[in-house]
XYZ file of C-alpha atoms in Angstrom:
526
model
C 113.486 32.077 -237.354
C 116.566 30.862 -235.727
C 117.607 32.134 -232.682
C 121.119 33.723 -231.845
C 123.189 31.444 -229.556
C 124.187 32.977 -226.397
C 127.653 33.871 -225.825
C 128.028 31.693 -222.709
C 126.602 28.657 -224.438
C 128.772 29.051 -227.588
C 131.857 29.482 -225.217
C 130.902 26.452 -223.378
C 130.335 24.556 -226.593
C 133.741 25.486 -227.864
C 135.735 25.232 -224.771
C 138.780 23.153 -224.728
C 138.981 20.313 -222.254
C 140.324 21.502 -218.990
C 140.385 20.919 -215.255
C 136.727 21.988 -214.554
C 135.766 18.948 -216.708
C 137.537 16.348 -215.056
C 136.235 17.910 -211.730
C 132.675 17.579 -212.698
C 133.219 14.052 -214.115
C 134.657 13.040 -210.587
C 131.891 14.914 -208.730
C 129.108 13.536 -210.750
C 131.076 10.126 -211.071
C 131.306 9.473 -207.397
C 127.498 9.658 -207.200
C 127.288 6.671 -209.685
C 130.104 4.771 -207.962
C 127.962 5.075 -204.833
C 124.836 4.032 -206.832
C 126.191 1.009 -208.193
C 127.884 -0.069 -204.967
C 124.555 0.507 -203.077
C 122.317 -1.068 -205.825
C 124.572 -4.274 -206.465
C 126.030 -5.047 -202.999
C 122.899 -6.738 -202.096
C 123.317 -9.497 -204.361
C 126.724 -10.206 -202.413
C 125.038 -10.445 -199.072
C 121.618 -12.166 -200.022
C 122.912 -15.569 -199.678
C 124.335 -14.859 -196.082
C 120.933 -13.133 -195.034
C 119.412 -16.278 -195.929
C 121.768 -18.266 -193.895
C 121.682 -16.430 -190.932
C 117.850 -15.685 -190.742
C 116.346 -18.527 -192.579
C 118.458 -21.757 -191.792
C 116.797 -24.818 -190.366
C 119.355 -27.205 -188.917
C 117.244 -30.069 -189.663
C 117.654 -29.849 -193.318
C 120.601 -31.077 -195.558
C 121.141 -27.694 -197.270
C 121.620 -24.074 -195.391
C 118.948 -21.513 -195.537
C 117.975 -19.350 -198.179
C 115.681 -16.340 -198.402
C 112.057 -17.479 -198.968
C 111.018 -16.413 -202.649
C 109.130 -13.268 -201.555
C 111.670 -12.105 -199.231
C 114.299 -12.424 -201.906
C 112.333 -10.562 -204.401
C 111.694 -7.727 -201.997
C 115.250 -7.634 -200.791
C 116.649 -7.421 -204.319
C 113.948 -5.479 -205.995
C 112.641 -2.768 -203.382
C 115.726 -0.492 -204.208
C 114.978 -0.626 -207.864
C 111.401 0.597 -206.893
C 112.748 3.388 -204.816
C 114.974 4.485 -207.597
C 112.226 4.379 -210.183
C 110.070 6.867 -207.977
C 113.218 9.015 -207.439
C 114.038 9.240 -211.031
C 110.486 10.463 -211.851
C 110.528 12.836 -208.866
C 113.952 14.366 -208.964
C 113.869 14.540 -212.678
C 110.761 16.610 -212.685
C 112.101 18.633 -209.589
C 115.741 19.215 -211.614
C 113.780 21.194 -214.346
C 111.648 23.183 -211.649
C 114.084 24.095 -209.035
C 117.408 23.682 -210.853
C 120.164 20.959 -211.076
C 122.134 21.918 -208.407
C 119.522 22.592 -205.756
C 118.449 19.150 -205.534
C 121.769 17.571 -206.314
C 122.905 17.727 -202.575
C 119.689 16.445 -201.142
C 119.859 13.054 -203.032
C 123.627 12.537 -201.804
C 122.286 13.192 -198.122
C 119.566 10.864 -198.531
C 122.015 8.223 -200.030
C 124.349 8.361 -196.984
C 121.745 8.337 -194.381
C 119.932 5.323 -195.782
C 122.853 3.419 -196.564
C 123.960 3.613 -192.786
C 120.424 2.689 -191.710
C 120.353 -0.246 -193.915
C 123.238 -1.569 -192.220
C 121.750 -0.974 -188.859
C 118.399 -2.792 -189.698
C 117.254 -4.263 -186.513
C 114.480 -6.457 -185.132
C 113.723 -9.546 -182.649
C 112.641 -11.500 -185.516
C 113.906 -12.288 -189.269
C 110.842 -10.670 -190.669
C 111.505 -7.578 -188.459
C 115.089 -7.233 -189.782
C 114.131 -7.761 -193.310
C 111.280 -5.252 -193.057
C 113.408 -2.545 -191.700
C 116.299 -3.394 -194.434
C 113.660 -3.254 -197.270
C 112.370 0.065 -195.867
C 115.618 1.916 -195.697
C 116.451 0.243 -199.146
C 113.524 1.796 -200.805
C 114.440 5.141 -199.651
C 118.297 4.546 -200.372
C 116.890 3.812 -204.005
C 114.905 7.022 -203.999
C 117.907 8.950 -203.446
C 119.679 6.830 -205.950
C 117.122 7.739 -208.533
C 117.771 11.542 -208.447
C 121.481 10.920 -209.224
C 120.483 9.561 -212.689
C 118.754 12.655 -214.409
C 120.706 15.094 -212.450
C 124.285 14.107 -212.943
C 123.520 13.341 -216.797
C 122.090 16.615 -217.312
C 124.825 18.535 -215.278
C 127.455 16.619 -217.381
C 125.723 17.300 -220.746
C 125.261 20.919 -220.066
C 128.761 21.444 -218.722
C 130.539 19.697 -221.572
C 131.635 20.856 -225.081
C 130.045 19.522 -227.894
C 133.182 17.729 -229.359
C 133.845 15.647 -226.346
C 130.219 15.713 -224.567
C 129.600 11.999 -225.060
C 132.734 10.869 -223.629
C 132.172 13.009 -220.452
C 128.911 11.941 -219.778
C 130.123 8.227 -220.604
C 132.714 8.561 -218.187
C 130.321 9.743 -215.429
C 128.357 6.575 -216.159
C 131.471 4.547 -216.328
C 131.975 4.959 -212.556
C 129.190 2.525 -212.070
C 131.603 -0.259 -213.120
C 134.100 1.006 -210.629
C 131.401 0.975 -207.950
C 130.540 -2.726 -208.728
C 134.098 -3.672 -208.423
C 134.424 -1.852 -205.262
C 131.651 -3.578 -203.763
C 133.274 -7.060 -204.634
C 136.514 -5.809 -203.374
C 134.885 -4.641 -199.918
C 133.041 -7.962 -199.502
C 136.244 -9.886 -200.374
C 138.239 -8.044 -197.587
C 135.262 -8.254 -195.159
C 134.678 -12.085 -195.714
C 138.290 -12.660 -195.667
C 138.832 -10.942 -192.381
C 135.799 -12.646 -191.088
C 136.897 -16.226 -192.123
C 140.310 -15.776 -190.611
C 139.369 -14.257 -187.466
C 136.408 -16.662 -186.955
C 136.999 -20.050 -188.626
C 133.888 -22.440 -189.155
C 133.486 -25.733 -190.717
C 131.372 -26.368 -193.625
C 127.707 -26.781 -193.341
C 127.652 -30.389 -194.194
C 130.195 -31.212 -191.416
C 128.949 -28.954 -188.676
C 125.485 -27.377 -189.597
C 125.286 -25.160 -186.483
C 128.906 -24.293 -186.503
C 129.224 -23.321 -190.013
C 127.329 -19.988 -188.868
C 129.320 -18.108 -186.476
C 127.327 -15.316 -184.599
C 129.785 -12.712 -185.941
C 128.794 -13.225 -189.590
C 125.752 -10.903 -188.745
C 128.283 -7.894 -188.731
C 129.572 -8.797 -192.058
C 126.786 -7.894 -194.262
C 126.026 -4.853 -192.456
C 129.255 -3.702 -192.857
C 129.430 -4.382 -196.543
C 126.052 -2.245 -196.755
C 127.173 0.548 -194.813
C 130.647 0.996 -196.673
C 128.759 2.850 -199.528
C 128.309 5.762 -197.489
C 132.055 6.762 -197.508
C 132.289 7.792 -201.369
C 129.077 9.590 -201.307
C 130.125 11.449 -198.389
C 133.395 12.526 -199.521
C 131.868 14.257 -202.608
C 129.109 16.420 -200.925
C 130.987 19.396 -200.207
C 132.346 19.737 -204.050
C 128.626 19.241 -205.107
C 127.565 22.056 -203.285
C 130.592 24.287 -204.566
C 129.580 23.542 -208.150
C 127.666 26.477 -209.919
C 124.393 25.992 -211.399
C 124.512 24.924 -214.964
C 124.462 27.696 -217.463
C 121.855 26.360 -219.624
C 119.704 26.189 -216.746
C 120.481 29.574 -215.459
C 120.338 31.281 -218.971
C 117.417 29.314 -220.542
C 115.146 28.319 -217.752
C 115.795 31.062 -215.139
C 116.367 33.493 -217.920
C 119.401 35.277 -216.437
C 121.929 35.038 -219.160
C 124.273 37.599 -217.430
C 124.352 35.373 -214.194
C 125.257 32.266 -216.381
C 127.941 34.287 -218.099
C 129.544 35.257 -214.600
C 129.305 31.683 -213.315
C 130.908 30.129 -216.323
C 133.386 32.947 -216.389
C 134.694 31.637 -212.947
C 134.606 27.978 -213.998
C 136.334 28.579 -217.272
C 138.905 31.163 -216.135
C 137.769 33.344 -218.968
C 135.755 36.485 -219.373
C 132.530 35.842 -221.136
C 130.389 38.960 -221.588
C 126.789 38.594 -221.877
C 123.762 41.299 -222.262
C 121.472 41.511 -219.299
C 118.492 41.182 -221.614
C 120.072 38.304 -223.541
C 117.907 35.287 -223.531
C 114.855 37.210 -222.374
C 112.661 35.991 -225.294
C 114.030 32.403 -225.363
C 112.831 29.236 -223.920
C 109.832 30.150 -222.111
C 109.912 33.933 -221.935
C 107.671 36.324 -223.214
C 104.607 34.118 -224.438
C 106.871 32.856 -227.241
C 105.981 29.486 -229.060
C 108.683 27.561 -226.996
C 106.419 27.643 -224.030
C 105.082 24.160 -224.807
C 105.266 21.486 -222.262
C 105.689 17.898 -221.833
C 101.907 16.882 -222.723
C 101.776 19.275 -225.502
C 101.168 18.338 -229.068
C 104.252 20.194 -230.101
C 106.253 17.897 -227.795
C 104.666 14.917 -229.383
C 105.408 16.173 -232.974
C 109.043 17.178 -232.203
C 110.127 14.655 -229.491
C 107.395 12.116 -229.070
C 109.233 9.369 -231.055
C 112.514 10.206 -229.364
C 111.016 9.606 -225.839
C 109.288 6.432 -226.989
C 112.838 5.258 -228.241
C 114.708 6.161 -225.002
C 112.147 4.668 -222.678
C 111.470 1.491 -224.615
C 115.259 0.768 -225.393
C 116.193 1.438 -221.803
C 113.282 -0.598 -220.579
C 114.557 -3.610 -222.833
C 118.217 -3.238 -221.805
C 117.543 -3.260 -218.010
C 115.533 -6.512 -218.143
C 118.574 -8.178 -219.262
C 121.307 -6.324 -217.368
C 119.823 -6.323 -214.008
C 118.673 -9.895 -214.037
C 122.341 -10.694 -214.917
C 124.003 -8.546 -212.219
C 121.551 -9.139 -209.393
C 121.445 -13.160 -210.025
C 124.751 -14.007 -211.355
C 125.429 -15.681 -207.996
C 122.664 -18.189 -208.868
C 123.775 -18.728 -212.426
C 127.365 -19.293 -211.174
C 126.155 -21.819 -208.720
C 123.902 -23.580 -211.227
C 126.797 -24.134 -213.516
C 129.110 -25.191 -210.951
C 131.552 -22.226 -210.917
C 130.593 -21.794 -207.167
C 130.475 -24.936 -205.100
C 127.442 -25.970 -203.392
C 126.318 -23.836 -200.397
C 126.382 -26.952 -198.085
C 130.107 -27.429 -198.682
C 131.011 -24.149 -197.459
C 130.428 -22.107 -194.291
C 128.536 -18.908 -194.446
C 131.363 -16.499 -194.840
C 133.220 -18.374 -197.250
C 130.228 -18.389 -199.735
C 130.289 -14.491 -199.512
C 134.168 -14.737 -200.346
C 133.329 -17.014 -203.424
C 130.495 -14.777 -204.671
C 132.486 -11.687 -204.370
C 135.502 -13.149 -206.220
C 133.353 -14.291 -209.090
C 131.577 -10.683 -209.403
C 134.869 -9.253 -209.146
C 136.317 -11.162 -212.026
C 133.147 -10.438 -214.211
C 133.530 -6.805 -213.441
C 137.459 -6.624 -214.214
C 137.188 -8.595 -217.466
C 133.636 -7.414 -218.764
C 132.008 -4.637 -216.953
C 134.814 -2.157 -216.573
C 136.474 -2.482 -220.155
C 133.135 -2.054 -221.716
C 132.376 1.370 -220.186
C 135.699 2.550 -221.129
C 135.471 1.525 -224.729
C 132.506 3.706 -224.786
C 134.294 6.631 -223.275
C 136.990 6.211 -226.024
C 134.724 5.682 -229.012
C 131.624 7.389 -228.683
C 132.600 10.793 -229.799
C 134.299 9.007 -232.899
C 131.539 6.181 -233.696
C 128.525 7.947 -232.458
C 125.671 6.879 -230.099
C 123.427 5.032 -232.381
C 125.946 2.752 -233.935
C 127.324 1.986 -230.489
C 123.881 1.212 -229.052
C 123.025 -0.870 -232.109
C 126.014 -2.791 -232.290
C 125.695 -3.610 -228.493
C 122.174 -4.876 -228.552
C 123.188 -7.050 -231.539
C 126.310 -8.639 -229.727
C 124.341 -9.218 -226.408
C 121.676 -11.043 -228.499
C 124.483 -13.102 -230.066
C 126.171 -13.988 -226.852
C 122.847 -14.779 -224.945
C 121.936 -17.368 -227.743
C 125.621 -18.456 -227.486
C 125.057 -19.116 -223.813
C 121.269 -20.396 -224.474
C 121.717 -22.669 -227.451
C 124.490 -25.073 -226.139
C 123.417 -24.458 -222.424
C 123.876 -28.033 -221.532
C 127.500 -28.141 -222.742
C 128.338 -25.113 -220.738
C 127.069 -26.821 -217.489
C 128.907 -30.152 -217.794
C 132.404 -30.299 -215.898
C 135.324 -28.848 -217.855
C 133.340 -26.092 -219.509
C 132.566 -23.752 -216.812
C 135.321 -21.453 -217.795
C 133.935 -21.087 -221.188
C 130.399 -20.246 -219.936
C 131.999 -17.639 -217.722
C 133.737 -16.120 -220.793
C 130.653 -15.967 -222.697
C 128.892 -14.503 -219.933
C 131.594 -11.866 -219.349
C 131.166 -10.774 -223.242
C 127.471 -10.238 -222.640
C 128.486 -7.514 -220.104
C 131.285 -6.157 -221.992
C 128.674 -5.279 -224.905
C 125.957 -4.109 -222.597
C 128.446 -1.514 -221.355
C 130.156 -0.857 -224.529
C 126.680 -0.397 -225.967
C 123.086 0.296 -224.697
C 123.964 0.349 -220.832
C 126.050 3.460 -221.527
C 124.232 5.105 -224.555
C 120.756 4.841 -223.115
C 122.041 7.069 -220.179
C 123.817 9.363 -222.624
C 121.266 10.375 -225.257
C 118.170 11.385 -223.136
C 120.542 14.037 -221.662
C 121.290 15.370 -225.202
C 118.203 15.385 -227.490
C 115.399 17.071 -225.161
C 115.164 20.885 -224.529
C 116.793 22.258 -221.488
C 113.417 22.979 -219.515
C 112.327 19.312 -220.147
C 115.997 17.766 -220.190
C 115.832 16.546 -216.663
C 112.456 15.425 -216.672
C 112.653 13.503 -219.712
C 115.792 11.848 -218.642
C 114.090 10.828 -215.428
C 111.363 9.221 -217.580
C 113.569 7.332 -219.593
C 115.682 6.218 -216.604
C 112.655 5.341 -214.604
C 111.322 3.143 -217.876
C 114.698 1.451 -217.524
C 114.100 0.680 -213.620
C 110.670 -0.682 -214.647
C 112.635 -3.198 -216.800
C 114.893 -3.884 -213.975
C 112.220 -4.761 -211.899
C 110.911 -7.092 -214.304
C 114.338 -8.478 -214.520
C 114.762 -8.731 -210.712
C 111.444 -10.412 -210.048
C 110.798 -12.015 -213.238
C 114.237 -13.865 -213.618
C 113.982 -15.068 -210.232
C 111.144 -17.237 -210.827
C 111.253 -17.811 -214.492
C 114.899 -19.353 -214.085
C 113.599 -22.010 -211.557
C 113.823 -25.553 -212.927
C 111.032 -27.031 -214.520
C 111.725 -30.375 -212.777
C 113.535 -29.454 -209.414
C 112.930 -25.758 -208.390
C 114.366 -24.283 -205.416
C 112.424 -24.869 -202.108
C 109.525 -22.190 -201.891
C 109.457 -21.645 -205.647
C 107.302 -23.066 -208.404
C 108.682 -24.622 -211.628
C 109.973 -21.921 -213.996
C 111.174 -22.173 -217.789
C 114.645 -22.941 -216.468
C 117.836 -20.952 -216.995
C 118.388 -21.845 -220.582
C 114.757 -20.642 -221.618
C 115.285 -17.573 -219.467
C 118.538 -16.834 -221.503
C 116.497 -17.241 -224.765
C 113.929 -14.697 -223.501
C 116.478 -12.175 -222.692
C 117.932 -12.530 -226.205
C 114.747 -11.658 -227.521
C 114.363 -8.555 -225.283
C 117.794 -7.589 -226.637
C 116.775 -8.005 -230.280
C 113.704 -5.934 -229.587
C 116.041 -3.225 -228.153
C 118.119 -3.227 -231.200
C 115.063 -2.634 -233.350
C 113.739 0.421 -230.851
C 117.424 1.676 -231.604
C 116.546 2.743 -235.152
C 114.382 5.325 -233.705
C 117.241 7.011 -231.607
C 118.545 10.087 -233.349
C 122.314 10.852 -233.628
C 123.687 13.574 -231.589
C 127.500 13.338 -231.867
C 129.266 16.809 -232.312
C 126.031 18.788 -232.285
C 125.252 21.600 -229.565
C 122.397 20.754 -227.254
C 120.207 23.650 -228.942
C 120.815 22.334 -232.193
C 119.968 18.980 -231.509
C 116.732 19.935 -229.462
C 116.016 22.501 -231.900
C 115.505 25.133 -229.137
C 116.731 27.947 -231.187
C 113.999 27.752 -233.956
C 110.208 28.671 -233.562
C 107.464 25.816 -233.682
C 106.834 26.706 -237.356
C 110.259 26.116 -238.541
C 110.890 23.026 -236.326
C 107.948 21.045 -237.770
C 108.007 22.423 -241.314
């Protein structure tokens, strides 16, 4: 039989948009701002790391990170993120969303600082300590995914819930842009204070000793926004849905939300005692039960595979756009610049892509997701990403010839736009809505971890696959080339579009209605 909705949950579902909604977006969103900064700023400084620690002055080109080192530096934080998503996702359902929310932020702050302080007497020692701290930085970042998404979905009203969760995730775009701006400012400051010739003019003089501080400052700057929001995270009450449906204290949930909403919510102390795991009822089934498989098995398959396929393309594009821009001629050859100038050029290119493609795509999702729906936006996004990837791959030789580089960048920017006005946003939103409260954080963590597995495939695979068949970079084996790699990414986007067909629409429904928490097993599977 259908259960009666608790007063506190009904009030939350019907609440008008007010100040606490925006506070929750900012508090949760600043975590994602920091996440994006920390994950993607490494792409801004990896070329500089190669110059500082691996330059051989007897060679005509400046140093670059060896293949195994480059893969480790770019991918280790993603490995940590995957582990953190699984662990903190599970912990969020066991101990509460708020209980572990502050810990993830502290871990991010400490490891971000430690990454910049990576020390050693040899290049191997510096890179090893950098990778160690970036793994644990990623572990903290991983916890932010399921916790932020779950907290925002459980705070929001059902009318604008999609826009609120999307707004939290959209802060990722500003984090990417902020990283590029910080790198621009830092590199411009070092360039003006310590002028140096290009590598081809003076090999030794092109790398000033002070450049070693530049990458450290850029990495450590991510601690500031995270630290600023810690106090407010600790002030947030536990979500009403966790307190009422999992901790089974509906009266406390009503008291917490009465303060937040500035409205009196009355709940019987015994309300919810027979709901969601209480009293041996039929809703005690867990993640590995046959009931979960019947009710949500296909949903979990859809959310994990779609996120996995999306992140193969999204992270390979983000982490290695500097290499793509160099190969199509948008960024000059490394030997024609000094070390700090190269950081400046890479940061400028990334800032332009973020401004023109990444950020607008996120906010188109915020504006339209509760109008168009999750399913339509995800399907459209995957389709358009497939189209633009093919648009880059089919006439690739045309884009790489002089005079056509701008066209390549425009097309490349559109793939970012439709990733963010599409599956990069919806794969984050949907898992926070369609699973029951006691498994919501866990299932979001599993879905997000599948995405990071895709990101690891993209980060490691694209690095090797994109190597030229005839002239791979030093230390690399011949690959399939950028053109064929773009065809592969187009194929993964198409598969993502197919898997989207299994994703349910959750627009305008309460979380309990979507997950069928208010009905017993017999009715849910009838």
